[in-house]
Amino acid sequence: MPEILSYDFMRNALLAALLVGAVAPLVGIFLVQRRLSLIGDGLGHVALAGVAVGVLLNNQPIITALIAAVLAGVAVEVIRARGRASGDIALAVMFYGGIAAGVVIINRVDGSQSSNLTSYLFGAITTTSGGDLIVFGVLSAVILVVTMTLRQRLFLAAGDEEYARASGLPVMALNITLSVLTAVTVVVSMRVVGLLLISALMIVPNAASQQVARSFRSATVWAVLFGVLSSVGGVVTSFYADTAAGGTIVLLAIAIFLVVGAVMAVVAAATAHRHRIAERHPHEHGPGCGHEAIPHEDHVDYLHGDHRHAPHGGHYDEHEHEQVSR
């Protein structure tokens, strides 16, 4: 058995990382669609105020953080939909209000509890207990079931609210549901990567997946894969490198994003190199252009002298004439 699995606290940490790495990108993909990539940061700062309240009252910080984050998420959607403030303004008010409330409440907390607050700010995955795992497991299951059940509706509402509304979908309810899911994800993730880095685990894996995926479904699969690889790999790396787990997880996620981008750039360059671009000519090929149309696999080539031109983006690819059976 590997050394890392011989410790109970590391087994708990790896399970927590697996849960968070899987569910955070599932919610983040809809936030990316709605261009609300930073809402996790805003809810994270509100959750900080909830954590401070829990510590001050000697109560469960996870519960108070969840209540505060959910209320803030719902408030943002209500203000955005019914008020005059835009989503960005509502998010900014929530962001700064959460920080301010957190600072005020933290100042009332006994100094001996400051380390407990720090673990929520920057993450302390190695302190995950069996009770924490049960809470994380239940919340992760809720996120998974809701996102899988409402995936198509959330996709439509996030992509085009007007079209979704015209199609009869309850856009307001779906947006509030997404905000609540984001709040729950924030609470699940705060002990793993910390409140200050939560958005990274929801957004960066999705940014990497968009570079390789060709559909929403494949983007979701790739995002979850990258998220799990980042979270679990970050915990393992932090154990052997003796680094902070939260920061290591995020740095690994960013490294994956950069590597994927570099690989896809090389693939795109190699693919483009395989296409021979035809010479420029003043007319456009198409029906009635005067050149014979020849079906070829999934497109149509146009006979141009002793060779063929295949429309491809903003240019024509050069195809050999003898490849065509006439």
PDB file of C-alpha atoms in Angstrom, residues 52-210:
ATOM      1  CA  ALA A  52     -17.214  33.642  11.437  1.00  0.00           C
ATOM      2  CA  VAL A  53     -20.749  33.567  12.848  1.00  0.00           C
ATOM      3  CA  GLY A  54     -20.495  29.823  13.421  1.00  0.00           C
ATOM      4  CA  VAL A  55     -17.144  30.138  15.166  1.00  0.00           C
ATOM      5  CA  LEU A  56     -18.377  33.072  17.259  1.00  0.00           C
ATOM      6  CA  LEU A  57     -21.480  31.165  18.383  1.00  0.00           C
ATOM      7  CA  ASN A  58     -19.479  27.955  18.833  1.00  0.00           C
ATOM      8  CA  ASN A  59     -21.766  26.322  16.297  1.00  0.00           C
ATOM      9  CA  GLN A  60     -21.164  24.316  13.106  1.00  0.00           C
ATOM     10  CA  PRO A  61     -19.412  26.778  10.710  1.00  0.00           C
ATOM     11  CA  ILE A  62     -20.377  24.654   7.709  1.00  0.00           C
ATOM     12  CA  ILE A  63     -24.092  25.081   8.462  1.00  0.00           C
ATOM     13  CA  THR A  64     -23.907  28.845   9.040  1.00  0.00           C
ATOM     14  CA  ALA A  65     -21.716  29.272   5.948  1.00  0.00           C
ATOM     15  CA  LEU A  66     -24.223  27.302   3.858  1.00  0.00           C
ATOM     16  CA  ILE A  67     -27.134  29.439   5.075  1.00  0.00           C
ATOM     17  CA  ALA A  68     -25.270  32.688   4.393  1.00  0.00           C
ATOM     18  CA  ALA A  69     -24.095  31.609   0.911  1.00  0.00           C
ATOM     19  CA  VAL A  70     -27.533  30.329  -0.160  1.00  0.00           C
ATOM     20  CA  LEU A  71     -29.283  33.517   0.987  1.00  0.00           C
ATOM     21  CA  ALA A  72     -26.691  35.625  -0.862  1.00  0.00           C
ATOM     22  CA  GLY A  73     -27.040  33.593  -4.043  1.00  0.00           C
ATOM     23  CA  VAL A  74     -30.816  33.929  -4.046  1.00  0.00           C
ATOM     24  CA  ALA A  75     -30.556  37.656  -3.291  1.00  0.00           C
ATOM     25  CA  VAL A  76     -28.274  38.238  -6.277  1.00  0.00           C
ATOM     26  CA  GLU A  77     -30.719  36.586  -8.667  1.00  0.00           C
ATOM     27  CA  VAL A  78     -33.712  38.461  -7.241  1.00  0.00           C
ATOM     28  CA  ILE A  79     -31.883  41.803  -7.476  1.00  0.00           C
ATOM     29  CA  ARG A  80     -30.700  41.044 -10.990  1.00  0.00           C
ATOM     30  CA  ALA A  81     -34.145  39.998 -12.206  1.00  0.00           C
ATOM     31  CA  ARG A  82     -36.400  42.472 -10.411  1.00  0.00           C
ATOM     32  CA  GLY A  83     -34.187  45.369  -9.390  1.00  0.00           C
ATOM     33  CA  ARG A  84     -32.478  48.070 -11.372  1.00  0.00           C
ATOM     34  CA  ALA A  85     -28.996  46.863 -10.486  1.00  0.00           C
ATOM     35  CA  SER A  86     -27.227  44.665 -13.006  1.00  0.00           C
ATOM     36  CA  GLY A  87     -25.807  41.280 -12.127  1.00  0.00           C
ATOM     37  CA  ASP A  88     -22.297  42.742 -11.932  1.00  0.00           C
ATOM     38  CA  ILE A  89     -23.361  45.450  -9.466  1.00  0.00           C
ATOM     39  CA  ALA A  90     -25.284  42.984  -7.315  1.00  0.00           C
ATOM     40  CA  LEU A  91     -22.285  40.674  -7.314  1.00  0.00           C
ATOM     41  CA  ALA A  92     -19.960  43.516  -6.322  1.00  0.00           C
ATOM     42  CA  VAL A  93     -22.231  44.580  -3.454  1.00  0.00           C
ATOM     43  CA  MET A  94     -22.372  40.991  -2.236  1.00  0.00           C
ATOM     44  CA  PHE A  95     -18.610  40.630  -2.616  1.00  0.00           C
ATOM     45  CA  TYR A  96     -17.693  43.676  -0.548  1.00  0.00           C
ATOM     46  CA  GLY A  97     -20.542  43.224   1.894  1.00  0.00           C
ATOM     47  CA  GLY A  98     -19.396  39.692   2.637  1.00  0.00           C
ATOM     48  CA  ILE A  99     -15.826  40.830   3.231  1.00  0.00           C
ATOM     49  CA  ALA A 100     -16.951  43.673   5.494  1.00  0.00           C
ATOM     50  CA  ALA A 101     -19.274  41.489   7.555  1.00  0.00           C
ATOM     51  CA  GLY A 102     -16.609  38.820   7.834  1.00  0.00           C
ATOM     52  CA  VAL A 103     -13.983  41.290   9.065  1.00  0.00           C
ATOM     53  CA  VAL A 104     -16.338  42.799  11.650  1.00  0.00           C
ATOM     54  CA  ILE A 105     -17.396  39.413  13.013  1.00  0.00           C
ATOM     55  CA  ILE A 106     -13.869  37.992  12.971  1.00  0.00           C
ATOM     56  CA  ASN A 107     -12.730  40.836  15.219  1.00  0.00           C
ATOM     57  CA  ARG A 108     -15.201  39.598  17.818  1.00  0.00           C
ATOM     58  CA  VAL A 109     -13.864  36.044  17.682  1.00  0.00           C
ATOM     59  CA  ASP A 110     -11.485  34.858  20.389  1.00  0.00           C
ATOM     60  CA  GLY A 111      -7.872  34.866  19.213  1.00  0.00           C
ATOM     61  CA  SER A 112      -7.562  31.139  19.917  1.00  0.00           C
ATOM     62  CA  GLN A 113     -10.085  30.522  17.142  1.00  0.00           C
ATOM     63  CA  SER A 114      -8.180  32.472  14.475  1.00  0.00           C
ATOM     64  CA  SER A 115      -6.442  29.355  13.186  1.00  0.00           C
ATOM     65  CA  ASN A 116      -9.842  27.767  12.629  1.00  0.00           C
ATOM     66  CA  LEU A 117     -10.891  30.700  10.474  1.00  0.00           C
ATOM     67  CA  THR A 118      -7.622  30.530   8.533  1.00  0.00           C
ATOM     68  CA  SER A 119      -8.318  26.913   7.611  1.00  0.00           C
ATOM     69  CA  TYR A 120     -11.530  28.015   5.882  1.00  0.00           C
ATOM     70  CA  LEU A 121      -9.810  30.897   4.099  1.00  0.00           C
ATOM     71  CA  PHE A 122      -6.925  28.909   2.647  1.00  0.00           C
ATOM     72  CA  GLY A 123      -8.158  25.348   2.989  1.00  0.00           C
ATOM     73  CA  ALA A 124      -7.125  22.628   5.410  1.00  0.00           C
ATOM     74  CA  ILE A 125      -8.021  19.404   3.653  1.00  0.00           C
ATOM     75  CA  THR A 126      -5.816  17.263   5.869  1.00  0.00           C
ATOM     76  CA  THR A 127      -8.016  18.149   8.853  1.00  0.00           C
ATOM     77  CA  THR A 128     -11.087  16.642   7.169  1.00  0.00           C
ATOM     78  CA  SER A 129     -12.860  14.378   9.626  1.00  0.00           C
ATOM     79  CA  GLY A 130     -15.242  11.508   9.094  1.00  0.00           C
ATOM     80  CA  GLY A 131     -18.145  13.799   9.977  1.00  0.00           C
ATOM     81  CA  ASP A 132     -16.974  16.339   7.395  1.00  0.00           C
ATOM     82  CA  LEU A 133     -16.881  13.581   4.779  1.00  0.00           C
ATOM     83  CA  ILE A 134     -20.489  12.657   5.527  1.00  0.00           C
ATOM     84  CA  VAL A 135     -21.582  16.290   5.097  1.00  0.00           C
ATOM     85  CA  PHE A 136     -19.499  16.657   1.920  1.00  0.00           C
ATOM     86  CA  GLY A 137     -20.897  13.400   0.559  1.00  0.00           C
ATOM     87  CA  VAL A 138     -24.518  14.402   1.126  1.00  0.00           C
ATOM     88  CA  LEU A 139     -24.033  17.872  -0.374  1.00  0.00           C
ATOM     89  CA  SER A 140     -22.089  16.451  -3.336  1.00  0.00           C
ATOM     90  CA  ALA A 141     -24.876  13.943  -3.997  1.00  0.00           C
ATOM     91  CA  VAL A 142     -27.421  16.777  -4.004  1.00  0.00           C
ATOM     92  CA  ILE A 143     -25.320  18.754  -6.492  1.00  0.00           C
ATOM     93  CA  LEU A 144     -24.860  15.720  -8.748  1.00  0.00           C
ATOM     94  CA  VAL A 145     -28.540  14.722  -8.771  1.00  0.00           C
ATOM     95  CA  VAL A 146     -29.833  18.255  -9.394  1.00  0.00           C
ATOM     96  CA  THR A 147     -27.325  19.093 -12.153  1.00  0.00           C
ATOM     97  CA  MET A 148     -27.922  15.793 -13.961  1.00  0.00           C
ATOM     98  CA  THR A 149     -31.693  16.111 -13.658  1.00  0.00           C
ATOM     99  CA  LEU A 150     -31.864  19.757 -14.800  1.00  0.00           C
ATOM    100  CA  ARG A 151     -28.854  19.714 -17.110  1.00  0.00           C
ATOM    101  CA  GLN A 152     -30.698  20.503 -20.340  1.00  0.00           C
ATOM    102  CA  ARG A 153     -32.875  23.189 -18.752  1.00  0.00           C
ATOM    103  CA  LEU A 154     -29.923  24.818 -17.005  1.00  0.00           C
ATOM    104  CA  PHE A 155     -28.026  24.729 -20.289  1.00  0.00           C
ATOM    105  CA  LEU A 156     -30.813  26.536 -22.147  1.00  0.00           C
ATOM    106  CA  ALA A 157     -31.341  29.120 -19.405  1.00  0.00           C
ATOM    107  CA  ALA A 158     -27.611  29.798 -19.104  1.00  0.00           C
ATOM    108  CA  GLY A 159     -27.045  30.034 -22.846  1.00  0.00           C
ATOM    109  CA  ASP A 160     -29.978  32.215 -23.897  1.00  0.00           C
ATOM    110  CA  GLU A 161     -32.433  33.426 -21.272  1.00  0.00           C
ATOM    111  CA  GLU A 162     -34.798  35.014 -23.790  1.00  0.00           C
ATOM    112  CA  TYR A 163     -35.095  31.841 -25.853  1.00  0.00           C
ATOM    113  CA  ALA A 164     -35.526  29.737 -22.710  1.00  0.00           C
ATOM    114  CA  ARG A 165     -38.245  32.080 -21.459  1.00  0.00           C
ATOM    115  CA  ALA A 166     -39.999  31.986 -24.833  1.00  0.00           C
ATOM    116  CA  SER A 167     -39.842  28.183 -24.691  1.00  0.00           C
ATOM    117  CA  GLY A 168     -41.792  28.248 -21.446  1.00  0.00           C
ATOM    118  CA  LEU A 169     -38.954  27.416 -19.083  1.00  0.00           C
ATOM    119  CA  PRO A 170     -39.030  28.944 -15.566  1.00  0.00           C
ATOM    120  CA  VAL A 171     -35.833  30.940 -16.079  1.00  0.00           C
ATOM    121  CA  MET A 172     -35.984  32.717 -12.719  1.00  0.00           C
ATOM    122  CA  ALA A 173     -36.365  29.447 -10.841  1.00  0.00           C
ATOM    123  CA  LEU A 174     -33.548  27.851 -12.832  1.00  0.00           C
ATOM    124  CA  ASN A 175     -31.220  30.784 -12.158  1.00  0.00           C
ATOM    125  CA  ILE A 176     -31.975  30.635  -8.443  1.00  0.00           C
ATOM    126  CA  THR A 177     -31.362  26.886  -8.513  1.00  0.00           C
ATOM    127  CA  LEU A 178     -27.971  27.469 -10.116  1.00  0.00           C
ATOM    128  CA  SER A 179     -27.117  30.086  -7.494  1.00  0.00           C
ATOM    129  CA  VAL A 180     -28.060  27.684  -4.710  1.00  0.00           C
ATOM    130  CA  LEU A 181     -25.968  24.940  -6.318  1.00  0.00           C
ATOM    131  CA  THR A 182     -23.046  27.375  -6.489  1.00  0.00           C
ATOM    132  CA  ALA A 183     -23.465  28.215  -2.812  1.00  0.00           C
ATOM    133  CA  VAL A 184     -23.504  24.537  -1.881  1.00  0.00           C
ATOM    134  CA  THR A 185     -20.397  23.942  -3.999  1.00  0.00           C
ATOM    135  CA  VAL A 186     -18.640  26.811  -2.244  1.00  0.00           C
ATOM    136  CA  VAL A 187     -19.369  25.267   1.145  1.00  0.00           C
ATOM    137  CA  VAL A 188     -18.266  21.808   0.019  1.00  0.00           C
ATOM    138  CA  SER A 189     -15.026  23.195  -1.429  1.00  0.00           C
ATOM    139  CA  MET A 190     -13.988  25.625   1.295  1.00  0.00           C
ATOM    140  CA  ARG A 191     -12.177  23.046   3.428  1.00  0.00           C
ATOM    141  CA  VAL A 192     -10.408  21.669   0.345  1.00  0.00           C
ATOM    142  CA  VAL A 193      -9.084  24.724  -1.519  1.00  0.00           C
ATOM    143  CA  GLY A 194     -10.191  27.548   0.776  1.00  0.00           C
ATOM    144  CA  LEU A 195     -12.729  30.323   0.292  1.00  0.00           C
ATOM    145  CA  LEU A 196     -10.183  32.502  -1.513  1.00  0.00           C
ATOM    146  CA  LEU A 197      -9.534  29.900  -4.236  1.00  0.00           C
ATOM    147  CA  ILE A 198     -12.935  28.282  -4.686  1.00  0.00           C
ATOM    148  CA  SER A 199     -13.761  29.790  -8.086  1.00  0.00           C
ATOM    149  CA  ALA A 200     -10.582  28.353  -9.579  1.00  0.00           C
ATOM    150  CA  LEU A 201     -11.744  24.768  -9.115  1.00  0.00           C
ATOM    151  CA  MET A 202     -15.134  25.571 -10.659  1.00  0.00           C
ATOM    152  CA  ILE A 203     -13.831  27.575 -13.609  1.00  0.00           C
ATOM    153  CA  VAL A 204     -10.301  26.496 -14.625  1.00  0.00           C
ATOM    154  CA  PRO A 205     -11.191  22.837 -15.429  1.00  0.00           C
ATOM    155  CA  ASN A 206     -14.018  24.129 -17.619  1.00  0.00           C
ATOM    156  CA  ALA A 207     -11.677  26.565 -19.348  1.00  0.00           C
ATOM    157  CA  ALA A 208      -9.400  23.621 -20.142  1.00  0.00           C
ATOM    158  CA  SER A 209     -12.273  21.403 -21.313  1.00  0.00           C
ATOM    159  CA  GLN A 210     -13.546  24.010 -23.771  1.00  0.00           C
TER     160      GLN A 210
END
